[in-house]
């Protein structure tokens, strides 16, 4: 990843002027819902306003083609967790947080599980091989189970 | 010759190859065990000098709670409501303490019982701190080994940690306080964190969270970790060192650790409510955003991405900070606590929260204390931090941040010296190991091998060598650095060894002289040099236990609350868990007012006995008259109209107890109780207070609402019984003066009729 970082960094100053006005527009969508789906179109937006939809579809196809099946499974789980977490939050805002313990442990369970799954995805991603030399896929999965067990033990204990 | 070659052959066997690694590992293990033994042994002075006894104040509460835990079991301990403290309020003890310490010793107790070792719970409590100090030495070995490649750094750090007085001050045998296990947990959590950042595995992150949770259950100082780890992560991100490893370790730690910390009832929802914990939440959000940004950039290597990222970071940071301020103002998030403010403004506590300022360990540190507690480590410390700057990897960044923060905080509060000590030991070990590695090698640097060997004992050759060295320095870019002469090697090595030995001497001296006193039992020297034990505290507490009712309420200044609860087993009004400032101020007011004001207060609170500590006879300076001004200040904070600090000073602004003392001072209950009957010990007009060094007024104070019940051997503890209301409905003052008159008239007979006539 390191060399790529440099490659991306060096040409960027030159590229700033044309986009100077646009980042604000892009940022609102990016910070409002910091999801992958929201970010993709926005970056596209900067480059080329036309045919955003087409590019998004291209991205999607690219993702479907290139991503391994296992990682897709993880991503589906992540989307699920994110949905659940958002529902919990919306419920908390609308209906109140009365059993605060319960809300908190439920919400932390989704957040924690999300984070752990992302970590698993990062560790098993072949592109991050350099960062995680010492961690095999099996080890990563065992770690993931270990982390989840701690997480859910605490959540159940906290739920009252 | 033959023997020589044979020995070198066996030496080869031990010092080279695979078996050498094993040998070194074994040696290292033996050294570590020896260090742990030394760490434990150096903390046993107090047990040897005095006895196996719990020290000071807070440990007595911990001891009492542990006994409760062992007796009643965990569930009862968790729901413990204690009606024998803070009378009449009581205290939800189970929900307002850090249970880690008690649970640890309870677990050890049950484990040993299970193994059929009949151990007394008191001995476990007394020896818990030394035992854990051995583990701390081991933890700092692990931590330092992560920081430095040098094989000696870890071992040096372990021995430094084992005997540094800064840590011993809180972990001698008998000092059964939260810090006893908390420092081990602190160091070990940091080790796990460094490991997690290095490896980037969920397991290490999860273990960090588990030990962090343990730390939260053990000590309020966990907030230090809560802020240090996010700061480390934040600095790494700002340095452009975000890596998937950091993401994995930080998010795992935060998600699990926050949940773990919320399991403790005393902490509860604080991690999402109070400002002290917000930095970790903020960095958690930030790291998510950075992670997403990295991922998006990976998907789309766009040129505008950098500027987009920058904008996003600025906006999110600003938004987060604004949101935090807004939530704080609206009251959703608790604002910073007073203790926190007093970390930044050292004068804050004295003005706003005298109860915090009145604790001696919350005072700013005097600079000699650094040398006293850390000796030579304190000047090796900056060198070690500098070494970390030279090789600035992720873990070295951690050392630098920790060093900067801890040295600031230790300057603000004496007790925070404790958090500085680990990093000082680590940094000093890194610096010293560098010196030792450079100078202790017998063989000269490689490049000029033959020359160096030839010049081993001739100092004339050094110049030649220097010139060749400079030549090569100019020609090749990498300078050849090395020590050639045995002379300089031996001088430096000798000096370092001498320093190390001096350090050991200093540590032993400090430990035995300054930190090993239980403060429950005092020691003094007789003229012939033999030791004399002054045991007034236990004498008085035992008197209370034997001679008062089971539910007699004892009023004393809060310092002694835990000891009365622990040793005398009697209910107290206030104790060292200073959760209710008003209640403490009430006691302060009762102590500092006139009897007419104090007596109703004491009656309202059902006080049966009042206990004061008086050191005037013995010259014991930690007595209540010296603490009196704090009582006045705290009472003044609540009743500024009735208690005024100014009234206790003379017109010239002096705090005096002799006949120059102000009337307010002389009439205060504390003054009267301290000096009541004190005159009778001396020839007329000769009464002397040996702490204040002043002669007392010829006429001693008179008490009308209290009876002297007990005075210990050296007059350190004096206990008074509160009088019941007069049978005839008179005020107690009248009754007393009447009785005095009566006694005078006793010589002339018939008192009964006169009483009637007066009525």
mmCIF file with all atom_site columns, C-alpha atoms in Angstrom, chain A residues 1 4-5 8-9 12 15-16 19 23 26-27 30-31 34 36 39-40 43-44 46-47 59 100-101 104 108 111-112 114-116 118-123 127-128 131-132 134-135 139 143-144 146-147 150-151 154-155 157-158, chain B residues 198-204 206-207 210 240-245 247-248 251-252 255-256 259-260 262-263 268-269 272-273 284 288-289 292-308 310-312 315-316:
data_model
loop_
_atom_site.group_PDB
_atom_site.id
_atom_site.type_symbol
_atom_site.label_atom_id
_atom_site.label_alt_id
_atom_site.label_comp_id
_atom_site.label_asym_id
_atom_site.label_entity_id
_atom_site.label_seq_id
_atom_site.pdbx_PDB_ins_code
_atom_site.Cartn_x
_atom_site.Cartn_y
_atom_site.Cartn_z
_atom_site.occupancy
_atom_site.B_iso_or_equiv
_atom_site.pdbx_formal_charge
_atom_site.auth_seq_id
_atom_site.auth_comp_id
_atom_site.auth_asym_id
_atom_site.auth_atom_id
_atom_site.pdbx_PDB_model_num
ATOM 1   C CA . UNK A 1 1   ? 0.000   0.000   0.000   1.00 0.00 ? 1   UNK A CA 1
ATOM 2   C CA . UNK A 1 4   ? 0.593   3.544   -3.974  1.00 0.00 ? 4   UNK A CA 1
ATOM 3   C CA . UNK A 1 5   ? 0.072   6.146   -1.314  1.00 0.00 ? 5   UNK A CA 1
ATOM 4   C CA . UNK A 1 8   ? -1.473  9.178   -5.271  1.00 0.00 ? 8   UNK A CA 1
ATOM 5   C CA . UNK A 1 9   ? 0.001   11.937  -3.167  1.00 0.00 ? 9   UNK A CA 1
ATOM 6   C CA . UNK A 1 12  ? -2.588  15.764  -6.180  1.00 0.00 ? 12  UNK A CA 1
ATOM 7   C CA . UNK A 1 15  ? -5.124  18.594  -9.441  1.00 0.00 ? 15  UNK A CA 1
ATOM 8   C CA . UNK A 1 16  ? -6.434  20.802  -6.693  1.00 0.00 ? 16  UNK A CA 1
ATOM 9   C CA . UNK A 1 19  ? -11.816 20.752  -7.832  1.00 0.00 ? 19  UNK A CA 1
ATOM 10  C CA . UNK A 1 23  ? -15.237 19.310  -2.352  1.00 0.00 ? 23  UNK A CA 1
ATOM 11  C CA . UNK A 1 26  ? -18.982 16.226  -2.066  1.00 0.00 ? 26  UNK A CA 1
ATOM 12  C CA . UNK A 1 27  ? -18.280 16.476  1.615   1.00 0.00 ? 27  UNK A CA 1
ATOM 13  C CA . UNK A 1 30  ? -19.637 11.988  2.475   1.00 0.00 ? 30  UNK A CA 1
ATOM 14  C CA . UNK A 1 31  ? -19.887 13.117  6.048   1.00 0.00 ? 31  UNK A CA 1
ATOM 15  C CA . UNK A 1 34  ? -20.191 7.819   5.626   1.00 0.00 ? 34  UNK A CA 1
ATOM 16  C CA . UNK A 1 36  ? -19.145 3.249   0.739   1.00 0.00 ? 36  UNK A CA 1
ATOM 17  C CA . UNK A 1 39  ? -18.835 7.983   -1.387  1.00 0.00 ? 39  UNK A CA 1
ATOM 18  C CA . UNK A 1 40  ? -18.540 6.379   -4.739  1.00 0.00 ? 40  UNK A CA 1
ATOM 19  C CA . UNK A 1 43  ? -16.052 11.212  -6.044  1.00 0.00 ? 43  UNK A CA 1
ATOM 20  C CA . UNK A 1 44  ? -17.320 10.495  -9.461  1.00 0.00 ? 44  UNK A CA 1
ATOM 21  C CA . UNK A 1 46  ? -16.062 15.698  -9.028  1.00 0.00 ? 46  UNK A CA 1
ATOM 22  C CA . UNK A 1 47  ? -14.608 14.288  -12.131 1.00 0.00 ? 47  UNK A CA 1
ATOM 23  C CA . UNK A 1 59  ? -18.297 0.155   -10.160 1.00 0.00 ? 59  UNK A CA 1
ATOM 24  C CA . UNK A 1 100 ? -30.724 2.672   28.351  1.00 0.00 ? 100 UNK A CA 1
ATOM 25  C CA . UNK A 1 101 ? -28.696 -0.372  29.261  1.00 0.00 ? 101 UNK A CA 1
ATOM 26  C CA . UNK A 1 104 ? -26.560 0.678   24.721  1.00 0.00 ? 104 UNK A CA 1
ATOM 27  C CA . UNK A 1 108 ? -22.564 -1.538  20.970  1.00 0.00 ? 108 UNK A CA 1
ATOM 28  C CA . UNK A 1 111 ? -21.001 -1.454  16.313  1.00 0.00 ? 111 UNK A CA 1
ATOM 29  C CA . UNK A 1 112 ? -18.556 -3.870  17.878  1.00 0.00 ? 112 UNK A CA 1
ATOM 30  C CA . UNK A 1 114 ? -19.214 -4.343  12.607  1.00 0.00 ? 114 UNK A CA 1
ATOM 31  C CA . UNK A 1 115 ? -15.762 -3.287  13.659  1.00 0.00 ? 115 UNK A CA 1
ATOM 32  C CA . UNK A 1 116 ? -14.642 -6.837  14.259  1.00 0.00 ? 116 UNK A CA 1
ATOM 33  C CA . UNK A 1 118 ? -14.235 -5.091  9.156   1.00 0.00 ? 118 UNK A CA 1
ATOM 34  C CA . UNK A 1 119 ? -11.058 -6.125  10.926  1.00 0.00 ? 119 UNK A CA 1
ATOM 35  C CA . UNK A 1 120 ? -11.500 -9.668  9.703   1.00 0.00 ? 120 UNK A CA 1
ATOM 36  C CA . UNK A 1 121 ? -12.106 -8.394  6.191   1.00 0.00 ? 121 UNK A CA 1
ATOM 37  C CA . UNK A 1 122 ? -8.969  -6.272  6.337   1.00 0.00 ? 122 UNK A CA 1
ATOM 38  C CA . UNK A 1 123 ? -6.871  -9.110  7.642   1.00 0.00 ? 123 UNK A CA 1
ATOM 39  C CA . UNK A 1 127 ? -4.008  -6.718  -0.703  1.00 0.00 ? 127 UNK A CA 1
ATOM 40  C CA . UNK A 1 128 ? -3.055  -6.186  2.920   1.00 0.00 ? 128 UNK A CA 1
ATOM 41  C CA . UNK A 1 131 ? 0.750   -5.596  6.828   1.00 0.00 ? 131 UNK A CA 1
ATOM 42  C CA . UNK A 1 132 ? -0.344  -8.897  8.258   1.00 0.00 ? 132 UNK A CA 1
ATOM 43  C CA . UNK A 1 134 ? 2.134   -13.182 10.680  1.00 0.00 ? 134 UNK A CA 1
ATOM 44  C CA . UNK A 1 135 ? -1.613  -13.693 10.514  1.00 0.00 ? 135 UNK A CA 1
ATOM 45  C CA . UNK A 1 139 ? -5.738  -17.263 12.683  1.00 0.00 ? 139 UNK A CA 1
ATOM 46  C CA . UNK A 1 143 ? -9.226  -14.053 16.481  1.00 0.00 ? 143 UNK A CA 1
ATOM 47  C CA . UNK A 1 144 ? -12.528 -12.860 15.137  1.00 0.00 ? 144 UNK A CA 1
ATOM 48  C CA . UNK A 1 146 ? -12.407 -14.683 20.206  1.00 0.00 ? 146 UNK A CA 1
ATOM 49  C CA . UNK A 1 147 ? -13.242 -10.993 19.889  1.00 0.00 ? 147 UNK A CA 1
ATOM 50  C CA . UNK A 1 150 ? -15.793 -11.265 24.517  1.00 0.00 ? 150 UNK A CA 1
ATOM 51  C CA . UNK A 1 151 ? -18.065 -8.702  22.912  1.00 0.00 ? 151 UNK A CA 1
ATOM 52  C CA . UNK A 1 154 ? -20.127 -8.182  27.855  1.00 0.00 ? 154 UNK A CA 1
ATOM 53  C CA . UNK A 1 155 ? -23.270 -7.256  25.949  1.00 0.00 ? 155 UNK A CA 1
ATOM 54  C CA . UNK A 1 157 ? -23.968 -9.066  30.930  1.00 0.00 ? 157 UNK A CA 1
ATOM 55  C CA . UNK A 1 158 ? -24.767 -5.423  30.396  1.00 0.00 ? 158 UNK A CA 1
ATOM 56  C CA . UNK B 2 198 ? 2.629   -4.006  15.915  1.00 0.00 ? 198 UNK B CA 1
ATOM 57  C CA . UNK B 2 199 ? 0.874   -7.194  14.924  1.00 0.00 ? 199 UNK B CA 1
ATOM 58  C CA . UNK B 2 200 ? -2.549  -5.807  14.135  1.00 0.00 ? 200 UNK B CA 1
ATOM 59  C CA . UNK B 2 201 ? -4.429  -8.801  15.416  1.00 0.00 ? 201 UNK B CA 1
ATOM 60  C CA . UNK B 2 202 ? -7.851  -8.867  17.023  1.00 0.00 ? 202 UNK B CA 1
ATOM 61  C CA . UNK B 2 203 ? -6.561  -11.147 19.711  1.00 0.00 ? 203 UNK B CA 1
ATOM 62  C CA . UNK B 2 204 ? -4.043  -8.661  21.075  1.00 0.00 ? 204 UNK B CA 1
ATOM 63  C CA . UNK B 2 206 ? -9.128  -7.993  22.637  1.00 0.00 ? 206 UNK B CA 1
ATOM 64  C CA . UNK B 2 207 ? -6.608  -8.793  25.354  1.00 0.00 ? 207 UNK B CA 1
ATOM 65  C CA . UNK B 2 210 ? -9.802  -7.203  28.727  1.00 0.00 ? 210 UNK B CA 1
ATOM 66  C CA . UNK B 2 240 ? 0.342   9.860   8.067   1.00 0.00 ? 240 UNK B CA 1
ATOM 67  C CA . UNK B 2 241 ? 0.945   6.465   9.551   1.00 0.00 ? 241 UNK B CA 1
ATOM 68  C CA . UNK B 2 242 ? -2.557  5.142   9.394   1.00 0.00 ? 242 UNK B CA 1
ATOM 69  C CA . UNK B 2 243 ? -2.384  1.443   8.712   1.00 0.00 ? 243 UNK B CA 1
ATOM 70  C CA . UNK B 2 244 ? -4.899  -1.381  8.733   1.00 0.00 ? 244 UNK B CA 1
ATOM 71  C CA . UNK B 2 245 ? -3.065  -2.686  11.797  1.00 0.00 ? 245 UNK B CA 1
ATOM 72  C CA . UNK B 2 247 ? -7.474  0.271   12.583  1.00 0.00 ? 247 UNK B CA 1
ATOM 73  C CA . UNK B 2 248 ? -7.820  -3.298  13.780  1.00 0.00 ? 248 UNK B CA 1
ATOM 74  C CA . UNK B 2 251 ? -11.297 -0.296  17.000  1.00 0.00 ? 251 UNK B CA 1
ATOM 75  C CA . UNK B 2 252 ? -11.134 -3.684  18.698  1.00 0.00 ? 252 UNK B CA 1
ATOM 76  C CA . UNK B 2 255 ? -15.408 -1.431  21.076  1.00 0.00 ? 255 UNK B CA 1
ATOM 77  C CA . UNK B 2 256 ? -14.589 -4.142  23.590  1.00 0.00 ? 256 UNK B CA 1
ATOM 78  C CA . UNK B 2 259 ? -18.179 -2.225  26.967  1.00 0.00 ? 259 UNK B CA 1
ATOM 79  C CA . UNK B 2 260 ? -15.882 -3.808  29.528  1.00 0.00 ? 260 UNK B CA 1
ATOM 80  C CA . UNK B 2 262 ? -19.247 -0.041  31.543  1.00 0.00 ? 262 UNK B CA 1
ATOM 81  C CA . UNK B 2 263 ? -19.672 -3.284  33.455  1.00 0.00 ? 263 UNK B CA 1
ATOM 82  C CA . UNK B 2 268 ? -21.600 2.947   34.462  1.00 0.00 ? 268 UNK B CA 1
ATOM 83  C CA . UNK B 2 269 ? -22.485 5.243   31.593  1.00 0.00 ? 269 UNK B CA 1
ATOM 84  C CA . UNK B 2 272 ? -20.379 7.820   26.813  1.00 0.00 ? 272 UNK B CA 1
ATOM 85  C CA . UNK B 2 273 ? -21.389 10.686  29.049  1.00 0.00 ? 273 UNK B CA 1
ATOM 86  C CA . UNK B 2 284 ? -12.897 5.944   17.133  1.00 0.00 ? 284 UNK B CA 1
ATOM 87  C CA . UNK B 2 288 ? -13.594 4.839   10.907  1.00 0.00 ? 288 UNK B CA 1
ATOM 88  C CA . UNK B 2 289 ? -13.658 7.775   8.534   1.00 0.00 ? 289 UNK B CA 1
ATOM 89  C CA . UNK B 2 292 ? -13.375 4.373   4.782   1.00 0.00 ? 292 UNK B CA 1
ATOM 90  C CA . UNK B 2 293 ? -11.388 7.057   3.038   1.00 0.00 ? 293 UNK B CA 1
ATOM 91  C CA . UNK B 2 294 ? -8.466  4.695   2.573   1.00 0.00 ? 294 UNK B CA 1
ATOM 92  C CA . UNK B 2 295 ? -10.782 2.078   1.225   1.00 0.00 ? 295 UNK B CA 1
ATOM 93  C CA . UNK B 2 296 ? -12.442 4.465   -1.191  1.00 0.00 ? 296 UNK B CA 1
ATOM 94  C CA . UNK B 2 297 ? -9.100  5.688   -2.368  1.00 0.00 ? 297 UNK B CA 1
ATOM 95  C CA . UNK B 2 298 ? -8.035  2.172   -2.909  1.00 0.00 ? 298 UNK B CA 1
ATOM 96  C CA . UNK B 2 299 ? -11.145 1.590   -5.013  1.00 0.00 ? 299 UNK B CA 1
ATOM 97  C CA . UNK B 2 300 ? -10.808 4.848   -6.889  1.00 0.00 ? 300 UNK B CA 1
ATOM 98  C CA . UNK B 2 301 ? -7.290  6.181   -7.242  1.00 0.00 ? 301 UNK B CA 1
ATOM 99  C CA . UNK B 2 302 ? -8.530  9.625   -8.045  1.00 0.00 ? 302 UNK B CA 1
ATOM 100 C CA . UNK B 2 303 ? -6.336  12.663  -8.174  1.00 0.00 ? 303 UNK B CA 1
ATOM 101 C CA . UNK B 2 304 ? -8.709  14.914  -6.344  1.00 0.00 ? 304 UNK B CA 1
ATOM 102 C CA . UNK B 2 305 ? -8.882  12.418  -3.551  1.00 0.00 ? 305 UNK B CA 1
ATOM 103 C CA . UNK B 2 306 ? -6.244  14.056  -1.389  1.00 0.00 ? 306 UNK B CA 1
ATOM 104 C CA . UNK B 2 307 ? -7.965  17.405  -1.257  1.00 0.00 ? 307 UNK B CA 1
ATOM 105 C CA . UNK B 2 308 ? -11.290 15.717  -0.691  1.00 0.00 ? 308 UNK B CA 1
ATOM 106 C CA . UNK B 2 310 ? -8.352  16.935  3.718   1.00 0.00 ? 310 UNK B CA 1
ATOM 107 C CA . UNK B 2 311 ? -11.656 18.749  3.552   1.00 0.00 ? 311 UNK B CA 1
ATOM 108 C CA . UNK B 2 312 ? -13.434 15.806  5.004   1.00 0.00 ? 312 UNK B CA 1
ATOM 109 C CA . UNK B 2 315 ? -15.062 19.223  8.470   1.00 0.00 ? 315 UNK B CA 1
ATOM 110 C CA . UNK B 2 316 ? -15.582 16.103  10.531  1.00 0.00 ? 316 UNK B CA 1
#
